[in-house]
Coordinates of C-alpha atoms in Angstrom, one line a residue:
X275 CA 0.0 0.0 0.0
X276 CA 1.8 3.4 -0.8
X277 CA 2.5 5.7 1.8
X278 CA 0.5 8.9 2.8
X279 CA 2.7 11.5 1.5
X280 CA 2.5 15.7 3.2
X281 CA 3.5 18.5 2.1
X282 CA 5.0 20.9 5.1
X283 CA 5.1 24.7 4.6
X284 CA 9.0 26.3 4.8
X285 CA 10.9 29.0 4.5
X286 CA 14.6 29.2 3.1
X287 CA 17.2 29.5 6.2
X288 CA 20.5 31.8 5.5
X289 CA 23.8 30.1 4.9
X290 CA 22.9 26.8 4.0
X291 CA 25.9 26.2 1.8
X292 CA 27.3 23.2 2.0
X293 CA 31.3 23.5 2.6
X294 CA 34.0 21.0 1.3
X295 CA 32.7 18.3 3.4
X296 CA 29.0 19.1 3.5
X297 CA 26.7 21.6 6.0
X298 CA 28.1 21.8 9.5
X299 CA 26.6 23.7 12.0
X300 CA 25.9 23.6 15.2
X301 CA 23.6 21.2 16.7
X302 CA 21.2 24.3 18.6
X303 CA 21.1 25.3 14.7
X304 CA 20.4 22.1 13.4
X305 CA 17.3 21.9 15.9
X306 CA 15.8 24.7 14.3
X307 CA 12.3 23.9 13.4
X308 CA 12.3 23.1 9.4
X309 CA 16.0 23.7 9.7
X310 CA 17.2 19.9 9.0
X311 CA 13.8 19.2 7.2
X312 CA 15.1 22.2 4.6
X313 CA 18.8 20.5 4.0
X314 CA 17.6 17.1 3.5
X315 CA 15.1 18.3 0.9
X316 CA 17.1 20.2 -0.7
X317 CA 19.4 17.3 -1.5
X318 CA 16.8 15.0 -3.2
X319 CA 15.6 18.2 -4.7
X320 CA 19.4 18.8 -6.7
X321 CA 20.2 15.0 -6.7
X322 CA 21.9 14.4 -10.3
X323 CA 19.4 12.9 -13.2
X324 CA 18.1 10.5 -12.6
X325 CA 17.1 12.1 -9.5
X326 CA 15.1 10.1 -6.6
X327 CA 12.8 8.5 -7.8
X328 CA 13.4 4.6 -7.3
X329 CA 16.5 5.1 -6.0
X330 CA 18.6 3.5 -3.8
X331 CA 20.5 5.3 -1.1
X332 CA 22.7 4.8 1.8
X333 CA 22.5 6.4 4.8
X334 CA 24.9 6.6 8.1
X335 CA 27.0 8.2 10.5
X336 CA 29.6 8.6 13.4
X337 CA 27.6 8.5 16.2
X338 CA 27.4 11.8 17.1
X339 CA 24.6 13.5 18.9
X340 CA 21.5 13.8 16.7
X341 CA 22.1 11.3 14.4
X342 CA 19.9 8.5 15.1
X343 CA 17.2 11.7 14.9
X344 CA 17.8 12.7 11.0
X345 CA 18.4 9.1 10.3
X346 CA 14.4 9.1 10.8
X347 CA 13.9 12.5 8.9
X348 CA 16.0 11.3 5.9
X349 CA 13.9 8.0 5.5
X350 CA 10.6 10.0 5.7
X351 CA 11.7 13.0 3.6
X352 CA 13.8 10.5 0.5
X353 CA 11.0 8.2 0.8
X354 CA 7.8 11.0 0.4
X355 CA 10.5 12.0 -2.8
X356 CA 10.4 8.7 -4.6
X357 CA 13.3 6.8 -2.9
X358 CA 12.5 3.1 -3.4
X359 CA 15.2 1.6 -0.8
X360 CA 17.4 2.9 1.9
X361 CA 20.7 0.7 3.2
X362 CA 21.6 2.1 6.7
X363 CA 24.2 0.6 9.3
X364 CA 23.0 -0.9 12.5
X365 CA 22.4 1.6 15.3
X366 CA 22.8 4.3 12.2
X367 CA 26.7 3.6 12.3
X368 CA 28.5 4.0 9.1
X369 CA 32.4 5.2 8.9
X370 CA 32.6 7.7 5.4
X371 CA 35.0 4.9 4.3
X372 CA 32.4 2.0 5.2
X373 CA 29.3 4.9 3.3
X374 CA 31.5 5.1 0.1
X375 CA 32.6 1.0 -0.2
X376 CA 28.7 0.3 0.6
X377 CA 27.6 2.9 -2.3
X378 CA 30.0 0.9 -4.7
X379 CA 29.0 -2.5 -3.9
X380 CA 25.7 -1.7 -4.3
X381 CA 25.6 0.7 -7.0
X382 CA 23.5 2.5 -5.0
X383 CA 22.2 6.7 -6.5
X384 CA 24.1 8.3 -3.6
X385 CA 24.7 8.5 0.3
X386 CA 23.9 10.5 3.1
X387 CA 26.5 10.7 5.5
X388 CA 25.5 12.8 9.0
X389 CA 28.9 13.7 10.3
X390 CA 31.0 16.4 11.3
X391 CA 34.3 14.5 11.2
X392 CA 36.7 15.5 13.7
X393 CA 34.8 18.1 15.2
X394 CA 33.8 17.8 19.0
X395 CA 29.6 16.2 19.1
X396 CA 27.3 16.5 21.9
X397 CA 24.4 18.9 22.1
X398 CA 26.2 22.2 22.5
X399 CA 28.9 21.6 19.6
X400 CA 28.8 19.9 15.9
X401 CA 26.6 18.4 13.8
X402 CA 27.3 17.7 10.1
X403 CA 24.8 16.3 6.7
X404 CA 27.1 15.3 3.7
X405 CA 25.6 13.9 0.3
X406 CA 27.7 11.5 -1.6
X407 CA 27.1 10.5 -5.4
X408 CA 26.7 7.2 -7.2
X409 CA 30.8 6.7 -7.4
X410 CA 30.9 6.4 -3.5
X411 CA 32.4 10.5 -3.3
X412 CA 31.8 14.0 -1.8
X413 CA 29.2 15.4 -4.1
X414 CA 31.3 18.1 -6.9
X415 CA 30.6 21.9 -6.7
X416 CA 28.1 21.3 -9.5
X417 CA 26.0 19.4 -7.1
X418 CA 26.5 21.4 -4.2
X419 CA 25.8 24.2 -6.1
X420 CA 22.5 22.9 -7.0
X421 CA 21.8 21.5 -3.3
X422 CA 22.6 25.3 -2.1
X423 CA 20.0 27.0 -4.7
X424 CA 17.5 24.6 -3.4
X425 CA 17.6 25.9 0.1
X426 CA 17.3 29.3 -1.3
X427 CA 14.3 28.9 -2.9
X428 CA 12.3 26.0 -0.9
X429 CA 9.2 27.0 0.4
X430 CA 8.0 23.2 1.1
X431 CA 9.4 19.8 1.8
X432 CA 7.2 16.4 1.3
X433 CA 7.0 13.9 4.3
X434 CA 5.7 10.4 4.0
X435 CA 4.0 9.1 6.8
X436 CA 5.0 6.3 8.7
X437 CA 3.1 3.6 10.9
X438 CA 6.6 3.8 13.3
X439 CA 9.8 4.8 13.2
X440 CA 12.4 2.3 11.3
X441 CA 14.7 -0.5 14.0
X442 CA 17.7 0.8 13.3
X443 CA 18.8 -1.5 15.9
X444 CA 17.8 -5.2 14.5
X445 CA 20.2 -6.1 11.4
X446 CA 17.7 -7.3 8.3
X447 CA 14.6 -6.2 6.0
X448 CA 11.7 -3.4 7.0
X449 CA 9.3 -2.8 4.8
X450 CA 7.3 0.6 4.9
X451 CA 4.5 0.5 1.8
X452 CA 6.5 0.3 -1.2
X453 CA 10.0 1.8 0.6
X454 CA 12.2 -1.1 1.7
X455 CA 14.6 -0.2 4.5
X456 CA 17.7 -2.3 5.0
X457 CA 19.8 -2.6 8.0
X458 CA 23.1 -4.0 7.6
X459 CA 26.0 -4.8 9.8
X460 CA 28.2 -1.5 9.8
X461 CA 31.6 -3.7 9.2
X462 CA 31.2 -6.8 7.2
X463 CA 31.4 -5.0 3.4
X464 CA 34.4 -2.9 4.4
X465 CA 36.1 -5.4 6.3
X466 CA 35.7 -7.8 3.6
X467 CA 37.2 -5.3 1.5
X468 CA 40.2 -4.2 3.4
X469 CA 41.1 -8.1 3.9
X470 CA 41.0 -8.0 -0.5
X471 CA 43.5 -5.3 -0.6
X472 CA 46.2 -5.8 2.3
X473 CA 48.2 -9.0 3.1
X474 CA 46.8 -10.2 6.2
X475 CA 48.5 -13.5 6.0
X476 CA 51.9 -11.7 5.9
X477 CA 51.2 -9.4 8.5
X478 CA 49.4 -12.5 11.1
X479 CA 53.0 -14.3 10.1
X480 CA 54.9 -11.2 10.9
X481 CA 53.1 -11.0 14.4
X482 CA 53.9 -14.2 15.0
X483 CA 57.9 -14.0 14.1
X484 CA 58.0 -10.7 15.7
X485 CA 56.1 -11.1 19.5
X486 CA 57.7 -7.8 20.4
X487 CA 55.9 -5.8 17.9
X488 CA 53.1 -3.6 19.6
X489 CA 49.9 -1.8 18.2
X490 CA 47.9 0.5 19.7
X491 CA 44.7 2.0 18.2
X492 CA 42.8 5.0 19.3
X493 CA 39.6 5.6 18.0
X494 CA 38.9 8.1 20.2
X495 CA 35.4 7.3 20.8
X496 CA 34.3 7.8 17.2
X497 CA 32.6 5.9 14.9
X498 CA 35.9 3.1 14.0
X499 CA 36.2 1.7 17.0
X500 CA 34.1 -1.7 16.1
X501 CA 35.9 -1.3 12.7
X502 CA 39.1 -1.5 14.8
X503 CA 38.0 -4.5 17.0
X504 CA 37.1 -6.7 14.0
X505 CA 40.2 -6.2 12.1
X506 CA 43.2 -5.4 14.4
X507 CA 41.6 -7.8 17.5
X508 CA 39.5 -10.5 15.4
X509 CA 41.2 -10.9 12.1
X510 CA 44.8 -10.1 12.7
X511 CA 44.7 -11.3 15.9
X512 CA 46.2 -8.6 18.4
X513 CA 45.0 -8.7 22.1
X514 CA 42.4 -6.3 23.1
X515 CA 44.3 -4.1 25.0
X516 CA 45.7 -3.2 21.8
X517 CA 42.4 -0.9 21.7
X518 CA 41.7 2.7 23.3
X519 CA 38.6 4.8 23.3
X520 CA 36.7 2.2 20.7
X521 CA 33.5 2.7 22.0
X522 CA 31.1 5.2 19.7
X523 CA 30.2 8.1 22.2
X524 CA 27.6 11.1 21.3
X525 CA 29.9 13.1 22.5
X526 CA 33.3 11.3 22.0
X527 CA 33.8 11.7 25.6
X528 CA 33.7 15.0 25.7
X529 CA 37.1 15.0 23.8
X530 CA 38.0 16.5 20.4
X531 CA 38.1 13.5 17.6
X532 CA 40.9 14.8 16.0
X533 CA 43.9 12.4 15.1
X534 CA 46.5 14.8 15.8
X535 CA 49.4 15.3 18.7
X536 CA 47.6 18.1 20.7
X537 CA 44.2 15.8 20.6
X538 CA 44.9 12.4 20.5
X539 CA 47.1 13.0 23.6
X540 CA 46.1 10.1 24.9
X541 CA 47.2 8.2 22.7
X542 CA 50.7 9.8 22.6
X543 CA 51.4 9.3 26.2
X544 CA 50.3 5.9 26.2
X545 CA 53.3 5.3 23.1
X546 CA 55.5 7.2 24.8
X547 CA 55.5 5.7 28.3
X548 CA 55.0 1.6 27.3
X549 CA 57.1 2.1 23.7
X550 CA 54.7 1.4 21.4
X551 CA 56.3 0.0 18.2
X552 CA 52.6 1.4 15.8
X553 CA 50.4 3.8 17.2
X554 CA 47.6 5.0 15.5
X555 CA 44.5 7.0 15.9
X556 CA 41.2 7.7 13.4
X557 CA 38.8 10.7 13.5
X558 CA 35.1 11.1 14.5
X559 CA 33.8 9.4 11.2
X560 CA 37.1 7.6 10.9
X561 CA 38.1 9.1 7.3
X562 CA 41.4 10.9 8.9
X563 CA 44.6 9.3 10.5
X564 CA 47.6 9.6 11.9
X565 CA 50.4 7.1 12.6
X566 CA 52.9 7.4 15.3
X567 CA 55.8 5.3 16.9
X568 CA 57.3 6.2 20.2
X569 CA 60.0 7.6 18.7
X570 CA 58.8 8.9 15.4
X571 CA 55.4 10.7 14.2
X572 CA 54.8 10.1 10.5
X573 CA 53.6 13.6 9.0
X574 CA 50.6 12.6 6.7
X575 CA 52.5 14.4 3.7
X576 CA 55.3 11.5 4.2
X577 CA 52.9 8.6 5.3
X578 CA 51.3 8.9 1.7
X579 CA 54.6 9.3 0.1
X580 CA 55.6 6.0 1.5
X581 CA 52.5 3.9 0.8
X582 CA 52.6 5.2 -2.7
X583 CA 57.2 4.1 -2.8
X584 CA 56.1 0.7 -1.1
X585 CA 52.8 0.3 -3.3
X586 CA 54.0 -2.9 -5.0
X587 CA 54.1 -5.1 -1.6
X588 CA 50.4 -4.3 -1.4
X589 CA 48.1 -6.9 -3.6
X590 CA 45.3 -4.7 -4.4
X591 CA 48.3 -2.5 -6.2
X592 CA 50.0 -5.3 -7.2
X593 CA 46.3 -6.3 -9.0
X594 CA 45.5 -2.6 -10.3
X595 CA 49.1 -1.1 -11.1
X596 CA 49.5 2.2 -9.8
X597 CA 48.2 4.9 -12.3
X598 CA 49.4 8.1 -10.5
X599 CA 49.6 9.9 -7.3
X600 CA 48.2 13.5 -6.0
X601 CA 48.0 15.2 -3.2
X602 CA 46.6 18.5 -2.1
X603 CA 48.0 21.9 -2.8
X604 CA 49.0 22.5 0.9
X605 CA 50.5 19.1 1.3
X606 CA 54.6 18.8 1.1
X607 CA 56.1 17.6 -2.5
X608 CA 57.5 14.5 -1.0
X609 CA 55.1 12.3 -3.1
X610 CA 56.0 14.3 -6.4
X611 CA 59.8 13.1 -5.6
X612 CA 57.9 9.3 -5.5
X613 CA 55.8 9.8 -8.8
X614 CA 59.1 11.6 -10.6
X615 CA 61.1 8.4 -9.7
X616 CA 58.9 6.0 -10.3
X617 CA 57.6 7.8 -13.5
X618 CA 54.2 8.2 -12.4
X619 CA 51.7 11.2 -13.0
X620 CA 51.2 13.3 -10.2
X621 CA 48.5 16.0 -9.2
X622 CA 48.1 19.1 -7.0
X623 CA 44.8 19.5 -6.2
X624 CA 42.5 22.2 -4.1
X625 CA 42.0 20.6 -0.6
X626 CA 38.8 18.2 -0.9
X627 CA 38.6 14.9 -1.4
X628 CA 35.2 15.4 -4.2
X629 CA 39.1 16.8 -6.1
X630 CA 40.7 13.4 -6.4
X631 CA 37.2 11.4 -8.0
X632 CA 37.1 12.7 -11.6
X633 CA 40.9 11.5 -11.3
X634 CA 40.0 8.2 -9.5
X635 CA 36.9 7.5 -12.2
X636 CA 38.9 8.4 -15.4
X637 CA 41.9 5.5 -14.0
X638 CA 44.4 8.4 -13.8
X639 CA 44.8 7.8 -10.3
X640 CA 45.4 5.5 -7.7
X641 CA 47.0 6.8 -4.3
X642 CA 46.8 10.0 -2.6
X643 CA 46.9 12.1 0.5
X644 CA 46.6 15.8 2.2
X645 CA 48.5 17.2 4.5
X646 CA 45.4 17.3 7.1
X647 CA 45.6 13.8 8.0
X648 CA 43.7 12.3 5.1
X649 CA 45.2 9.7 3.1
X650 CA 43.9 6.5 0.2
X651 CA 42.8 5.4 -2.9
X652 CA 41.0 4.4 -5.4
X653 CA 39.2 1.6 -3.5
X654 CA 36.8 3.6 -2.0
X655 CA 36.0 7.3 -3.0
X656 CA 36.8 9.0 0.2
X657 CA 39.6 9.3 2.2
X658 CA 40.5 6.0 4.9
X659 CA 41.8 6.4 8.4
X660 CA 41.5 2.8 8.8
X661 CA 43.0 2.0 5.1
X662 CA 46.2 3.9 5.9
X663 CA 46.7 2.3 9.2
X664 CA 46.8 -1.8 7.7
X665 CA 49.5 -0.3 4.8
X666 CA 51.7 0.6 7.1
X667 CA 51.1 -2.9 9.0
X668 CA 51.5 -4.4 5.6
X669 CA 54.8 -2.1 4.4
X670 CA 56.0 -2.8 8.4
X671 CA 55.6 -6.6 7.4
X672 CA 57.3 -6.5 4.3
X673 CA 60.0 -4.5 5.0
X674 CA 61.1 -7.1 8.1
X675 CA 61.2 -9.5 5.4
X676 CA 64.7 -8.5 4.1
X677 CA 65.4 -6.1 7.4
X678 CA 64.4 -8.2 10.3
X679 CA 63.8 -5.3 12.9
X680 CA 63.0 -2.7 10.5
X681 CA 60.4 0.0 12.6
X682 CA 58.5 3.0 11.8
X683 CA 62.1 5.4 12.2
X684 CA 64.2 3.4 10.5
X685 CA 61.6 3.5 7.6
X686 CA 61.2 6.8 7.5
X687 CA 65.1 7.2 7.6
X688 CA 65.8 4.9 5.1
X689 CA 63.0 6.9 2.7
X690 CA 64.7 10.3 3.6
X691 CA 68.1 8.4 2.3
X692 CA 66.5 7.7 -0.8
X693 CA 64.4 11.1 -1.6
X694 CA 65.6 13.8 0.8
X695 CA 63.5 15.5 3.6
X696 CA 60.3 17.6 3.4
X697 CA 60.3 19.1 6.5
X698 CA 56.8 20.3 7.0
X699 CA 54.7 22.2 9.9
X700 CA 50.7 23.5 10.2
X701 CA 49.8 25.9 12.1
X702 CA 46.2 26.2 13.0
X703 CA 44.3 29.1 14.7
X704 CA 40.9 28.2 15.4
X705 CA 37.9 30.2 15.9
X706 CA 39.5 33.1 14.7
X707 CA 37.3 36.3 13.6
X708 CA 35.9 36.3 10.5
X709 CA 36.7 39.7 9.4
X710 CA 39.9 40.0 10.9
X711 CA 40.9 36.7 8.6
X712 CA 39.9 37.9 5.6
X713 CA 41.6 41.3 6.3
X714 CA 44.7 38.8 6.5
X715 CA 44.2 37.0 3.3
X716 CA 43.6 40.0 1.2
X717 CA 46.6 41.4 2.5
X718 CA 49.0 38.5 1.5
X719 CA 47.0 39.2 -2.0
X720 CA 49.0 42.6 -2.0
X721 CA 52.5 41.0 -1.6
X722 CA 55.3 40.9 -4.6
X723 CA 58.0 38.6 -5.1
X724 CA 61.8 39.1 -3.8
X725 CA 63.9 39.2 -1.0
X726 CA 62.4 38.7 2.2
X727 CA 65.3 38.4 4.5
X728 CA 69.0 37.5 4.2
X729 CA 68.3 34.3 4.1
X730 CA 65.3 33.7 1.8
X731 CA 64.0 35.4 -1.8
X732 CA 60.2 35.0 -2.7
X733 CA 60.3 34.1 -6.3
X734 CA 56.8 33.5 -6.7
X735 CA 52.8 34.7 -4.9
X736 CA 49.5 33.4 -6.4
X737 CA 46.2 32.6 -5.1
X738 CA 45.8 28.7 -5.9
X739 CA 43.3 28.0 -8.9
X740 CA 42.5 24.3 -9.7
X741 CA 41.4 23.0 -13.4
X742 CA 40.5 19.8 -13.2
X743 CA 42.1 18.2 -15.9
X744 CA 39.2 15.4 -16.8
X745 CA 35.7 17.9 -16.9
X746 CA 37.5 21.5 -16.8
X747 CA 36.2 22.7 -14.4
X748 CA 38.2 26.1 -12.8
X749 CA 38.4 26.4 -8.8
X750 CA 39.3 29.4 -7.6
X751 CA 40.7 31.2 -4.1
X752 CA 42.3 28.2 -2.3
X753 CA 45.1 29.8 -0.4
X754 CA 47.7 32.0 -1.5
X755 CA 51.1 30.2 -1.5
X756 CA 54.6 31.8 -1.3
X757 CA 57.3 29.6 -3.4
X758 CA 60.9 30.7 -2.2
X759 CA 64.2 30.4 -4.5
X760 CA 65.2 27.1 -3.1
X761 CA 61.8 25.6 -3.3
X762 CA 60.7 26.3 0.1
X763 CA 56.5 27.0 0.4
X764 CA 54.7 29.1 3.0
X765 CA 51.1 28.0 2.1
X766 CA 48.2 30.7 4.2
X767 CA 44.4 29.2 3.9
X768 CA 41.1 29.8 5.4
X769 CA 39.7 26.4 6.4
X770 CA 35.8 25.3 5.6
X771 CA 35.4 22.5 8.3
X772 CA 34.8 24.2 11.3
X773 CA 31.4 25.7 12.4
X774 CA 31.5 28.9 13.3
X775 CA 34.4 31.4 12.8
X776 CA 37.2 30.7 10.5
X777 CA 40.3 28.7 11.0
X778 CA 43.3 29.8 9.8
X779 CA 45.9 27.5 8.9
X780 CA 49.5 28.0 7.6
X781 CA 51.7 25.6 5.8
X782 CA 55.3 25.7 5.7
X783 CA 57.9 23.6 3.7
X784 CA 61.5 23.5 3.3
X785 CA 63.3 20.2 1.5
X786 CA 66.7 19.2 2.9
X787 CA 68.9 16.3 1.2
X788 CA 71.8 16.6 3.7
X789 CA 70.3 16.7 7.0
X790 CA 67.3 14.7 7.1
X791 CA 67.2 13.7 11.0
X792 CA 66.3 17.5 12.4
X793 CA 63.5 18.2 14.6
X794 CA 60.9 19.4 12.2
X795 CA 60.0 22.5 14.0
X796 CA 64.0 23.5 14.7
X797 CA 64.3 23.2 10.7
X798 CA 61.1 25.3 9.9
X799 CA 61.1 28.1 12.4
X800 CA 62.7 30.8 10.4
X801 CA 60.1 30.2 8.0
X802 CA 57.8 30.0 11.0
X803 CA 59.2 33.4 11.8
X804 CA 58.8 34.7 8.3
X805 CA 55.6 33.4 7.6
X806 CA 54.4 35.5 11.2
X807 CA 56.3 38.8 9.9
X808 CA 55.0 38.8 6.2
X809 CA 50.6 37.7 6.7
X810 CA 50.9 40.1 10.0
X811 CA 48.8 37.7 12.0
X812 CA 49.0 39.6 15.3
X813 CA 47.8 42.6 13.9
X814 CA 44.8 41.3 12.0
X815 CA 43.1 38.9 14.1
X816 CA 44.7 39.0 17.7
X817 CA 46.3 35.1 17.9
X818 CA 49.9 35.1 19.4
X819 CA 50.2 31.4 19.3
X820 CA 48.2 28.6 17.1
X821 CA 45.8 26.1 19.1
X822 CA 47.5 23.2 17.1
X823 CA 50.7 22.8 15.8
X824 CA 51.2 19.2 13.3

């Protein structure tokens, strides 16, 4: 029997404009009466031709506060707008990595994905809404163009009426009228697929040669903490105590789930005080990572420069070939030295994941990373906390093949020996005053190339602009970069993942051949230094130090 089907009265809300990695907000805005309603609407309203109608769609998220909430609004809301069949994880859990393998598998017309990533949940911080397309990835400008134009103009959204809410707690088959509502385990599809592209018989024999070795995994009470159980605990068979914060939390226990020093301190103490041979840590929807030992932390710039040198030990690359790299614009140029010596094509891209799809989908592209803890490939269509974490179990395993011993430093070292050093910082300033930010940007605008100090000569200023090399498309604006005479970069970017404010972030690079064992922030301060003198930070928006330095 089809469903009674309403149509609710709206009005368009400002600044519904979905950022790089959907609408975040906070959760007191997302309450808003119609406010949600208005987003999800406008979605199925710009959803590429076909459009809803009989569709299939996927639909989960990290955990956070609200979720389980618009996980009932989207079913009423896509199915009153033709959606024939919804597949949603168990308790509404997805990861984004798990959302974009499902997508694929299933060929499903798109995803809905309700996370903020790595920003702090509860009821008085973030809440996020993020469509994906048909090829598993963040929906293009085009799309989110459209999406944005729809809340503009709305002035209704269509409900279908439901007899109760969907189980989203029982795994198996609902059936509302002619809508057809799925649960499925949150794990099985991706942890099938992760066990198809890594070597998990090499790394369970490694384990057992090497009884020393030690992981440690920090979920940090997001969403990939089950994802961690079944793969590090039940198939590769570490102890449990190999495990921290893996329980999904509302509010990530009131911490911050953002794999990086300052906020996965936790984590670092723990590797620190029992040396840890691997430690690693995953975001709120587990898309981010970051990989540490207790006496090295991997920069994401050079974790995805060594996946992509040790690519071949891996069998879903030794399947595929590897048909290029990229990274972001911000991130260092140590995978460019990879592609040139390997003789691979490799791309600089605006910082987004939605950048590296057209690449992925046109076979130009198989591995790739930013600088902001983000790191994969073409397996999936978004970036994969977890994915990153088994290569360097896998490249850890293969290495003590030949090099019995072999750890996390003396891999890193032994890469430095073979491509050099990019010594790279981030400085982040959070929150910071709108205004007072973009005073700052429009001011580096006004700067000219040449001699800077004694030390350093700007040879070249521009204001990043992307064209994608497979549809054309022209991106503009996406941080003004500073190139020095011996290749150094001072990168200065406004960030679009936070929820109120701006962040401002600044990126500095300097490549060393000779001295390749420095700390990284004794190598980079005069640029540190220069990069403070020449944006005049102080001055424009009142921050003396950064709230996180990577």
């Amino acid at each position: 029997m089809p469903l009674s089907v309403r149509s609710v009265p709206t009005s368009p809300f400002e600044g519904q404009k979905p950022g790089t990695s959907g609408l975040r907000k906070r959760v007191k805005v997302f309450k808003q009466v119609n406010y949600t309603e208005n987003f999800i609407q406008a979605i199925f309203t710009a959803m590429p031709a076909p459009g809803p109608q009989d569709a299939t769609m996927v639909v989960g998220g990290d955990g956070r506060y609200y979720m389980k909430d618009v996980v009932q609004k989207i079913v009423r809301i896509g199915a009153a707008n033709g959606i024939k069949r919804f597949i949603i994880g168990q308790d509404g859990i997805l990861s984004t990595p798990a959302a974009s393998a499902i997508i694929r598998k299933n060929n499903a017309d798109g995803g809905i994905i309700l996370t903020a990533s790595h920003n702090p949940g509860g009821p008085q911080n973030d809440f996020g809404i993020k469509y994906n397309t048909r090829n598993g990835g963040p929906a293009p400008e085009s799309v989110t163009d459209a999406i944005y134009e729809a809340t503009r103009t709305i002035s209704e959204y269509q409900e279908a009426e439901l007899d109760e809410p969907v189980d989203l707690s029982t795994v198996g088959v609902q059936q509302f009228g002619q809508v057809t509502v799925d649960i499925v385990d949150s794990t099985a599809d991706y942890v099938d697929l992760i066990k198809e592209i890594f070597d998990f018989e090499l790394i369970r024999k490694f384990r057992q040669e090497a009884p020393e070795f030690s992981l440690l995994f920090d979920a940090l009470n997001g969403v990939t903490g089950p994802y961690g159980r079944r793969i590090f605990v039940e198939e590769l068979g570490f102890p449990e105590s190999c495990l921290e914060q893996c329980t999904p939390l509302e509010d990530f226990g009131g911490s911050h789930p953002d794999p990086n020093l300052t906020y996965a301190h936790k984590l670092v103490e723990r590797v620190n005080r029992e040396i840890i041979t691997l430690g690693a840590a995953s975001d709120g929807d587990g898309d981010r990572n970051m990989v540490l030992s207790h006496d090295w932390f991997v920069t994401p710039s050079d974790s995805v420069a060594v996946i992509a040198h040790y690519a071949e030990c891996i069998p879903y690359f030794k399947r595929t070939g590897v048909q290029g790299l990229a990274r972001s614009m911000p991130t260092s140029c140590a995978i460019d030295r990879v592609a040139a010596a390997k003789g691979l094509e490799v791309f600089e891209v605006p910082t987004g994941w939605k950048f590296f799809g057209n690449l992925m989908d046109a076979g130009r592209l198989s591995i790739c990373g930013e600088e902001s803890f983000g790191t994969g490939s073409d397996h999936i269509r978004e970036k994969d906390g977890i994915w990153a974490i088994v290569a360097w179990l896998n490249i850890i395993a293969h290495v003590n093949q030949t090099k019995p011993g072999a750890t996390v430093r003396s891999i890193m070292l032994d890469f430095f020996a073979t491509y050099g050093r990019n010594y790279f910082t981030r400085y982040d300033y959070e929150e910071v005053e709108s205004a007072g930010a973009s005073q700052m940007m429009d001011h580096l605008r006004t700067l000219k190339p040449g001699v800077c100090d004694n030390e350093y000569t700007i040879v070249n200023i521009d204001d990043f602009e992307y064209t994608d090399p497979i549809d054309k498309s022209v991106t503009k604006n996406q941080g003004v970069r500073i190139v020095f005479e011996d290749t150094s970069r001072i990168i200065f970017r406004l960030s679009g993942t936070g929820s109120q404010g701006a962040t401002v972030r600044i990126y500095i690079e300097r490549y060393d051949d000779q001295s390749v064992d420095m700390d990284a922030q004794d190598a980079l301060k005069p640029l540190v230094d220069i990069a403070r003198k020449l944006s005049m930070l102080e001055k424009f928006t009142g921050r003396t130090e950064p709230t996180v330095i990577t």
